[in-house]
């Protein structure tokens, strides 16, 4: 019971702090890559669009990438991450955190131009 109360207080504090904070870009720690123009996602994997398995998946889904994105990194099975670093389901990303700046297809199954970042 005490654990539930403590957890509720922590969650309420984090939500209150998030509501009061001014909007700002999400950036990685230690001078690593930043996500200034894209969206922060939790992806199952990130692979080159020109790799065999990704090319096959794109073909099966009828997705034709423009020539400029033919060799871009593609995030597969991605979910958006909130500013607090939490997935909509309330869990944290345990796979690959990525910044995706390209198009999204099939409800997040395929995300174009994704790069790994560390939060």
Coordinates of N, CA and C in Angstrom, one line a residue, residues 46-111:
X46 N 16.5 -0.6 -36.2 CA 16.8 0.5 -37.2 C 17.8 -0.2 -38.2
X47 N 17.4 -0.1 -39.5 CA 18.2 -0.8 -40.5 C 18.2 0.1 -41.8
X48 N 19.1 -0.1 -42.7 CA 19.2 0.6 -43.9 C 18.1 0.2 -44.8
X49 N 17.5 1.2 -45.5 CA 16.4 1.0 -46.4 C 16.8 0.1 -47.6
X50 N 18.1 0.1 -47.9 CA 18.6 -0.7 -49.0 C 19.0 -2.2 -48.6
X51 N 18.8 -2.5 -47.3 CA 19.1 -3.9 -46.9 C 18.0 -4.8 -47.4
X52 N 18.3 -6.1 -47.6 CA 17.3 -7.0 -48.2 C 16.0 -7.1 -47.4
X53 N 16.0 -7.4 -46.1 CA 14.8 -7.6 -45.4 C 13.9 -6.3 -45.4
X54 N 14.5 -5.1 -45.3 CA 13.8 -3.9 -45.3 C 13.2 -3.6 -46.7
X55 N 14.0 -3.9 -47.7 CA 13.5 -3.7 -49.1 C 12.3 -4.6 -49.3
X56 N 12.4 -5.9 -48.8 CA 11.3 -6.8 -49.0 C 10.0 -6.3 -48.3
X57 N 10.2 -5.8 -47.1 CA 9.0 -5.3 -46.3 C 8.4 -4.1 -47.0
X58 N 9.3 -3.2 -47.5 CA 8.7 -2.0 -48.2 C 8.0 -2.4 -49.4
X59 N 8.5 -3.4 -50.1 CA 7.8 -3.9 -51.3 C 6.5 -4.5 -51.0
X60 N 6.4 -5.4 -50.0 CA 5.2 -6.0 -49.6 C 4.1 -5.0 -49.2
X61 N 4.6 -3.9 -48.5 CA 3.6 -2.9 -48.1 C 3.3 -1.9 -49.2
X62 N 4.0 -2.0 -50.3 CA 3.7 -1.1 -51.5 C 4.3 0.3 -51.2
X63 N 5.4 0.4 -50.4 CA 6.0 1.7 -50.1 C 7.2 1.9 -51.0
X64 N 7.2 3.0 -51.8 CA 8.2 3.3 -52.7 C 8.9 4.6 -52.1
X65 N 10.1 4.5 -51.7 CA 10.8 5.6 -51.1 C 11.4 6.5 -52.3
X66 N 11.4 7.8 -52.1 CA 12.1 8.7 -53.1 C 13.6 8.3 -53.2
X67 N 14.2 8.7 -54.3 CA 15.6 8.4 -54.5 C 16.5 8.9 -53.3
X68 N 16.1 10.1 -52.8 CA 16.9 10.7 -51.8 C 16.9 9.9 -50.5
X69 N 15.9 9.1 -50.3 CA 15.7 8.3 -49.1 C 16.1 6.8 -49.3
X70 N 16.6 6.5 -50.5 CA 16.8 5.0 -50.8 C 17.8 4.4 -49.9
X71 N 18.8 5.1 -49.3 CA 19.8 4.6 -48.4 C 19.6 5.1 -47.0
X72 N 18.5 5.7 -46.7 CA 18.2 6.2 -45.4 C 18.1 5.0 -44.4
X73 N 18.3 5.4 -43.1 CA 18.0 4.4 -42.0 C 16.5 4.4 -41.8
X74 N 15.9 3.2 -41.7 CA 14.5 3.0 -41.5 C 14.3 2.4 -40.1
X75 N 13.4 3.0 -39.3 CA 13.0 2.5 -38.0 C 11.8 1.6 -38.2
X76 N 11.8 0.4 -37.6 CA 10.7 -0.6 -37.8 C 10.0 -0.7 -36.5
X77 N 8.7 -0.8 -36.6 CA 7.8 -0.9 -35.4 C 8.1 0.1 -34.3
X78 N 7.9 1.4 -34.6 CA 8.2 2.4 -33.7 C 7.0 3.0 -33.0
X79 N 7.2 3.4 -31.8 CA 6.2 4.1 -31.0 C 6.7 5.4 -30.6
X80 N 5.8 6.5 -30.5 CA 6.2 7.8 -30.1 C 6.6 7.8 -28.6
X81 N 7.6 8.6 -28.2 CA 8.0 8.8 -26.8 C 7.6 10.2 -26.4
X82 N 7.0 10.3 -25.2 CA 6.6 11.6 -24.7 C 7.8 12.4 -24.2
X83 N 7.6 13.7 -23.9 CA 8.7 14.5 -23.4 C 9.3 13.9 -22.2
X84 N 8.6 13.2 -21.4 CA 9.1 12.6 -20.2 C 9.8 11.3 -20.4
X85 N 10.0 10.9 -21.7 CA 10.7 9.7 -22.0 C 9.9 8.5 -21.8
X86 N 8.6 8.6 -21.8 CA 7.7 7.5 -21.5 C 6.8 7.2 -22.7
X87 N 6.6 5.9 -23.0 CA 5.8 5.5 -24.1 C 4.3 5.7 -23.7
X88 N 3.4 5.9 -24.7 CA 2.0 6.1 -24.3 C 1.4 5.0 -23.4
X89 N 2.0 3.8 -23.4 CA 1.5 2.7 -22.6 C 2.0 2.9 -21.1
X90 N 2.9 3.9 -20.9 CA 3.4 4.1 -19.5 C 4.7 3.5 -19.3
X91 N 5.2 2.7 -20.2 CA 6.5 2.0 -20.0 C 7.6 2.8 -20.7
X92 N 8.9 2.5 -20.3 CA 10.0 3.2 -21.0 C 10.5 2.4 -22.1
X93 N 11.3 3.0 -23.0 CA 11.8 2.4 -24.2 C 12.9 1.5 -23.8
X94 N 12.8 0.2 -24.1 CA 13.8 -0.8 -23.8 C 14.5 -1.3 -25.1
X95 N 14.1 -0.7 -26.2 CA 14.7 -1.1 -27.5 C 15.6 0.0 -28.0
X96 N 15.4 0.5 -29.2 CA 16.3 1.6 -29.7 C 15.6 2.9 -29.7
X97 N 16.1 3.9 -29.0 CA 15.6 5.2 -29.0 C 16.1 5.9 -30.3
X98 N 15.2 6.5 -31.0 CA 15.6 7.1 -32.3 C 14.9 8.4 -32.6
X99 N 15.6 9.2 -33.4 CA 15.0 10.5 -33.9 C 14.7 10.3 -35.3
X100 N 13.4 10.3 -35.7 CA 13.0 10.1 -37.0 C 12.5 11.4 -37.7
X101 N 13.1 11.7 -38.8 CA 12.8 13.0 -39.5 C 12.0 12.8 -40.8
X102 N 11.8 11.6 -41.2 CA 11.2 11.4 -42.5 C 9.7 11.0 -42.3
X103 N 9.1 10.4 -43.3 CA 7.7 10.0 -43.3 C 7.5 8.7 -42.5
X104 N 6.3 8.6 -42.0 CA 5.9 7.4 -41.3 C 4.8 6.7 -42.1
X105 N 4.9 5.4 -42.2 CA 4.0 4.6 -42.9 C 3.4 3.5 -42.1
X106 N 2.2 3.1 -42.4 CA 1.5 2.0 -41.8 C 1.4 2.1 -40.2
X107 N 1.1 3.3 -39.7 CA 0.9 3.5 -38.3 C 2.1 3.3 -37.5
X108 N 3.3 3.6 -38.0 CA 4.5 3.5 -37.3 C 5.3 2.2 -37.5
X109 N 4.8 1.4 -38.4 CA 5.5 0.2 -38.7 C 6.8 0.5 -39.4
X110 N 6.8 1.5 -40.3 CA 7.9 1.9 -41.1 C 8.1 3.4 -40.9
X111 N 9.3 3.9 -40.4 CA 9.6 5.3 -40.2 C 10.9 5.6 -40.9

